[in-house]
Every structure is written in structure tokens, then in C-alpha cells.
């Protein structure tokens, strides 16, 4: 809620992201797509790691972040249609 990062602050102000229900970070869908102010996923925007700690409590250790990165890569591949992207992970 007290974001100091200019990017996060702008995303919040534009309604492209919203805070999770615990106000610990950003709200995301199960596939890590960032949820906007309306509750719908924001096209082309994913979040992972400590930014999503209010949704996924175990998200600060490297093994957890690595798994989230693979999940985001799969989402990017699905969204943008590059089959080599998912295999690279």
C-alpha cells in the first residue's frame, strides 16, 4: 500500500494493477496475471516474487520464484504464441 517504486505507483494510479486483499503486494490471478482495479487481468502484465506475497505466501525464496518465472514464461508463450519461449525454460 505504501509503494515507493514509481512504476508500481503509476500502475496503481492508472488502475492497471490493484493491491491484494491483505495489502501486502499486487493482486494476481492464479496464473500470475496482474489484476487491474476492475478485477480483470491486465493484458500483457504479469507479476511474481515478493510483489505477490499477499496472494502466494511462499514467494520470496529462489526456488519459489524460479517456479513462478516458469509459470509466467508459459503465460507469455500462450499469450504471444512463441513455442520456443516455453521450451527455453
Short mmCIF file of N, CA and C in Angstrom, two decimals:
data_model
loop_
_atom_site.label_atom_id
_atom_site.label_comp_id
_atom_site.label_asym_id
_atom_site.label_seq_id
_atom_site.Cartn_x
_atom_site.Cartn_y
_atom_site.Cartn_z
N UNK A 1 0.82 -1.20 0.00
CA UNK A 1 0.00 0.00 0.00
C UNK A 1 0.86 1.26 0.00
N UNK A 2 2.05 1.13 0.55
CA UNK A 2 2.96 2.28 0.60
C UNK A 2 4.06 2.14 -0.45
N UNK A 3 3.66 1.89 -1.68
CA UNK A 3 4.63 1.65 -2.75
C UNK A 3 5.54 2.85 -2.92
N UNK A 4 6.82 2.58 -2.96
CA UNK A 4 7.82 3.62 -3.18
C UNK A 4 8.34 3.59 -4.61
N UNK A 5 8.05 2.50 -5.32
CA UNK A 5 8.54 2.34 -6.68
C UNK A 5 7.67 3.15 -7.63
N UNK A 6 8.27 4.02 -8.43
CA UNK A 6 7.48 4.86 -9.34
C UNK A 6 6.64 4.05 -10.33
N UNK A 7 7.16 2.93 -10.81
CA UNK A 7 6.40 2.12 -11.76
C UNK A 7 5.15 1.56 -11.10
N UNK A 8 5.30 0.97 -9.92
CA UNK A 8 4.15 0.40 -9.22
C UNK A 8 3.14 1.49 -8.89
N UNK A 9 3.62 2.63 -8.46
CA UNK A 9 2.74 3.76 -8.14
C UNK A 9 1.92 4.17 -9.36
N UNK A 10 2.57 4.29 -10.52
CA UNK A 10 1.85 4.67 -11.75
C UNK A 10 0.86 3.60 -12.17
N UNK A 11 1.26 2.33 -12.07
CA UNK A 11 0.34 1.25 -12.43
C UNK A 11 -0.90 1.27 -11.55
N UNK A 12 -0.71 1.51 -10.25
CA UNK A 12 -1.85 1.61 -9.33
C UNK A 12 -2.74 2.79 -9.68
N UNK A 13 -2.15 3.95 -9.92
CA UNK A 13 -2.93 5.14 -10.23
C UNK A 13 -3.72 4.99 -11.52
N UNK A 14 -3.17 4.27 -12.49
CA UNK A 14 -3.86 4.07 -13.78
C UNK A 14 -4.87 2.93 -13.72
N UNK A 15 -4.91 2.21 -12.60
CA UNK A 15 -5.87 1.11 -12.46
C UNK A 15 -5.45 -0.16 -13.18
N UNK A 16 -4.19 -0.23 -13.59
CA UNK A 16 -3.71 -1.41 -14.30
C UNK A 16 -3.39 -2.56 -13.34
N UNK A 17 -3.16 -2.23 -12.08
CA UNK A 17 -2.96 -3.23 -11.03
C UNK A 17 -3.76 -2.79 -9.82
N UNK A 18 -3.95 -3.73 -8.91
CA UNK A 18 -4.58 -3.39 -7.64
C UNK A 18 -3.85 -4.14 -6.53
N UNK A 19 -4.05 -3.69 -5.32
CA UNK A 19 -3.44 -4.36 -4.18
C UNK A 19 -4.20 -5.63 -3.85
N UNK A 20 -3.48 -6.61 -3.31
CA UNK A 20 -4.14 -7.84 -2.87
C UNK A 20 -4.98 -7.54 -1.64
N UNK A 21 -5.80 -8.50 -1.22
CA UNK A 21 -6.73 -8.25 -0.11
C UNK A 21 -6.04 -7.98 1.22
N UNK A 22 -4.78 -8.39 1.34
CA UNK A 22 -4.02 -8.13 2.57
C UNK A 22 -3.20 -6.84 2.48
N UNK A 23 -3.19 -6.24 1.30
CA UNK A 23 -2.44 -5.01 1.04
C UNK A 23 -0.94 -5.18 1.27
N UNK A 24 -0.46 -6.39 0.91
CA UNK A 24 0.97 -6.69 1.04
C UNK A 24 1.71 -6.56 -0.29
N UNK A 25 0.97 -6.56 -1.36
CA UNK A 25 1.56 -6.50 -2.69
C UNK A 25 0.47 -6.41 -3.73
N UNK A 26 0.77 -6.89 -4.92
CA UNK A 26 -0.19 -6.81 -6.01
C UNK A 26 -1.08 -8.04 -6.06
N UNK A 27 -2.29 -7.84 -6.53
CA UNK A 27 -3.24 -8.94 -6.69
C UNK A 27 -3.00 -9.56 -8.06
N UNK A 28 -2.99 -10.89 -8.08
CA UNK A 28 -2.77 -11.60 -9.33
C UNK A 28 -3.74 -12.77 -9.43
N UNK A 29 -3.97 -13.20 -10.67
CA UNK A 29 -4.75 -14.40 -10.93
C UNK A 29 -3.87 -15.61 -10.61
N UNK A 30 -4.45 -16.81 -10.54
CA UNK A 30 -3.65 -18.00 -10.27
C UNK A 30 -2.48 -18.21 -11.24
N UNK A 31 -2.62 -17.70 -12.47
CA UNK A 31 -1.54 -17.84 -13.45
C UNK A 31 -0.58 -16.64 -13.42
N UNK A 32 -0.67 -15.82 -12.38
CA UNK A 32 0.21 -14.69 -12.12
C UNK A 32 -0.03 -13.47 -13.01
N UNK A 33 -1.15 -13.46 -13.75
CA UNK A 33 -1.50 -12.24 -14.50
C UNK A 33 -1.94 -11.19 -13.50
N UNK A 34 -1.45 -9.98 -13.65
CA UNK A 34 -1.80 -8.89 -12.75
C UNK A 34 -3.26 -8.52 -12.94
N UNK A 35 -3.95 -8.32 -11.83
CA UNK A 35 -5.35 -7.92 -11.87
C UNK A 35 -5.46 -6.41 -11.73
N UNK A 36 -6.26 -5.82 -12.59
CA UNK A 36 -6.47 -4.38 -12.56
C UNK A 36 -7.52 -3.99 -11.53
N UNK A 37 -7.80 -2.72 -11.46
CA UNK A 37 -8.76 -2.20 -10.50
C UNK A 37 -10.13 -2.85 -10.62
N UNK A 38 -10.50 -3.26 -11.83
CA UNK A 38 -11.81 -3.89 -12.04
C UNK A 38 -11.84 -5.35 -11.61
N UNK A 39 -10.67 -5.92 -11.35
CA UNK A 39 -10.58 -7.34 -11.00
C UNK A 39 -10.28 -8.23 -12.19
N UNK A 40 -10.28 -7.65 -13.38
CA UNK A 40 -9.95 -8.41 -14.59
C UNK A 40 -8.44 -8.36 -14.82
N UNK A 41 -7.88 -9.42 -15.42
CA UNK A 41 -6.44 -9.40 -15.73
C UNK A 41 -6.10 -8.27 -16.69
N UNK A 42 -4.97 -7.64 -16.47
CA UNK A 42 -4.47 -6.60 -17.36
C UNK A 42 -3.68 -7.28 -18.47
N UNK A 43 -4.10 -7.13 -19.72
CA UNK A 43 -3.41 -7.80 -20.82
C UNK A 43 -1.92 -7.48 -20.85
N UNK A 44 -1.11 -8.53 -20.97
CA UNK A 44 0.33 -8.36 -21.10
C UNK A 44 1.07 -8.02 -19.83
N UNK A 45 0.43 -8.17 -18.67
CA UNK A 45 1.09 -7.80 -17.42
C UNK A 45 1.01 -8.94 -16.41
N UNK A 46 2.18 -9.42 -16.01
CA UNK A 46 2.30 -10.48 -15.01
C UNK A 46 3.15 -9.96 -13.86
N UNK A 47 3.02 -10.61 -12.70
CA UNK A 47 3.84 -10.25 -11.54
C UNK A 47 4.29 -11.54 -10.86
N UNK A 48 5.44 -11.49 -10.21
CA UNK A 48 5.94 -12.65 -9.49
C UNK A 48 6.88 -12.20 -8.38
N UNK A 49 7.24 -13.15 -7.54
CA UNK A 49 8.17 -12.88 -6.45
C UNK A 49 7.52 -12.12 -5.31
N UNK A 50 8.31 -11.35 -4.59
CA UNK A 50 7.79 -10.64 -3.42
C UNK A 50 6.61 -9.73 -3.70
N UNK A 51 6.45 -9.28 -4.95
CA UNK A 51 5.30 -8.43 -5.29
C UNK A 51 3.97 -9.13 -5.08
N UNK A 52 3.95 -10.46 -5.08
CA UNK A 52 2.69 -11.19 -4.97
C UNK A 52 2.59 -11.94 -3.64
N UNK A 53 3.32 -11.50 -2.63
CA UNK A 53 3.35 -12.23 -1.35
C UNK A 53 2.00 -12.25 -0.64
N UNK A 54 1.13 -11.33 -0.93
CA UNK A 54 -0.19 -11.34 -0.31
C UNK A 54 -1.11 -12.40 -0.90
N UNK A 55 -0.79 -12.88 -2.09
CA UNK A 55 -1.58 -13.93 -2.75
C UNK A 55 -0.91 -15.29 -2.56
N UNK A 56 0.39 -15.33 -2.79
CA UNK A 56 1.18 -16.56 -2.62
C UNK A 56 2.17 -16.32 -1.50
N UNK A 57 1.88 -16.82 -0.33
CA UNK A 57 2.72 -16.55 0.84
C UNK A 57 4.16 -17.00 0.63
N UNK A 58 4.35 -18.13 0.00
CA UNK A 58 5.69 -18.66 -0.23
C UNK A 58 6.20 -18.16 -1.57
N UNK A 59 6.73 -16.96 -1.60
CA UNK A 59 7.15 -16.43 -2.89
C UNK A 59 8.43 -15.62 -2.81
N UNK A 60 9.18 -15.76 -1.72
CA UNK A 60 10.39 -14.97 -1.60
C UNK A 60 11.66 -15.80 -1.73
N UNK A 61 11.55 -17.11 -1.65
CA UNK A 61 12.71 -17.97 -1.80
C UNK A 61 12.98 -18.22 -3.28
N UNK A 62 14.25 -18.38 -3.62
CA UNK A 62 14.64 -18.57 -5.02
C UNK A 62 13.91 -19.74 -5.68
N UNK A 63 13.77 -20.91 -5.04
CA UNK A 63 13.04 -21.99 -5.71
C UNK A 63 11.59 -21.61 -6.05
N UNK A 64 10.94 -20.88 -5.18
CA UNK A 64 9.56 -20.46 -5.44
C UNK A 64 9.51 -19.45 -6.58
N UNK A 65 10.42 -18.51 -6.58
CA UNK A 65 10.45 -17.50 -7.64
C UNK A 65 10.79 -18.17 -8.98
N UNK A 66 11.68 -19.15 -8.96
CA UNK A 66 12.02 -19.86 -10.19
C UNK A 66 10.78 -20.54 -10.78
N UNK A 67 9.98 -21.19 -9.93
CA UNK A 67 8.75 -21.83 -10.41
C UNK A 67 7.76 -20.80 -10.94
N UNK A 68 7.67 -19.66 -10.27
CA UNK A 68 6.79 -18.60 -10.76
C UNK A 68 7.27 -18.07 -12.11
N UNK A 69 8.59 -17.96 -12.28
CA UNK A 69 9.13 -17.47 -13.56
C UNK A 69 8.78 -18.43 -14.70
N UNK A 70 8.83 -19.73 -14.43
CA UNK A 70 8.45 -20.71 -15.44
C UNK A 70 6.97 -20.55 -15.78
N UNK A 71 6.15 -20.33 -14.76
CA UNK A 71 4.71 -20.15 -14.98
C UNK A 71 4.45 -18.89 -15.81
N UNK A 72 5.15 -17.81 -15.51
CA UNK A 72 4.98 -16.58 -16.29
C UNK A 72 5.44 -16.79 -17.73
N UNK A 73 6.55 -17.50 -17.92
CA UNK A 73 7.04 -17.78 -19.27
C UNK A 73 6.00 -18.56 -20.07
N UNK A 74 5.35 -19.53 -19.43
CA UNK A 74 4.30 -20.30 -20.11
C UNK A 74 3.14 -19.38 -20.48
N UNK A 75 2.80 -18.45 -19.60
CA UNK A 75 1.73 -17.49 -19.89
C UNK A 75 2.10 -16.57 -21.05
N UNK A 76 3.35 -16.15 -21.08
CA UNK A 76 3.81 -15.32 -22.19
C UNK A 76 3.76 -16.09 -23.50
N UNK A 77 4.19 -17.33 -23.46
CA UNK A 77 4.16 -18.16 -24.67
C UNK A 77 2.73 -18.32 -25.16
N UNK A 78 1.82 -18.58 -24.24
CA UNK A 78 0.42 -18.73 -24.63
C UNK A 78 -0.15 -17.43 -25.18
N UNK A 79 0.22 -16.32 -24.58
CA UNK A 79 -0.32 -15.02 -25.00
C UNK A 79 0.27 -14.54 -26.33
N UNK A 80 1.54 -14.83 -26.53
CA UNK A 80 2.20 -14.27 -27.70
C UNK A 80 2.58 -15.32 -28.75
N UNK A 81 2.31 -16.60 -28.45
CA UNK A 81 2.44 -17.65 -29.45
C UNK A 81 3.83 -18.03 -29.89
N UNK A 82 4.83 -17.91 -29.04
CA UNK A 82 6.18 -18.34 -29.40
C UNK A 82 6.48 -19.66 -28.70
N UNK A 83 6.36 -20.80 -29.38
CA UNK A 83 6.57 -22.08 -28.72
C UNK A 83 7.99 -22.27 -28.20
N UNK A 84 8.97 -21.57 -28.76
CA UNK A 84 10.35 -21.70 -28.29
C UNK A 84 10.53 -21.07 -26.91
N UNK A 85 9.69 -20.12 -26.56
CA UNK A 85 9.79 -19.45 -25.26
C UNK A 85 9.58 -20.42 -24.12
N UNK A 86 8.56 -21.23 -24.18
CA UNK A 86 8.30 -22.20 -23.12
C UNK A 86 9.37 -23.25 -23.05
N UNK A 87 9.90 -23.70 -24.20
CA UNK A 87 10.95 -24.72 -24.20
C UNK A 87 12.25 -24.18 -23.63
N UNK A 88 12.49 -22.88 -23.74
CA UNK A 88 13.73 -22.29 -23.25
C UNK A 88 13.81 -22.36 -21.74
N UNK A 89 12.68 -22.49 -21.08
CA UNK A 89 12.66 -22.57 -19.62
C UNK A 89 12.98 -23.98 -19.18
#
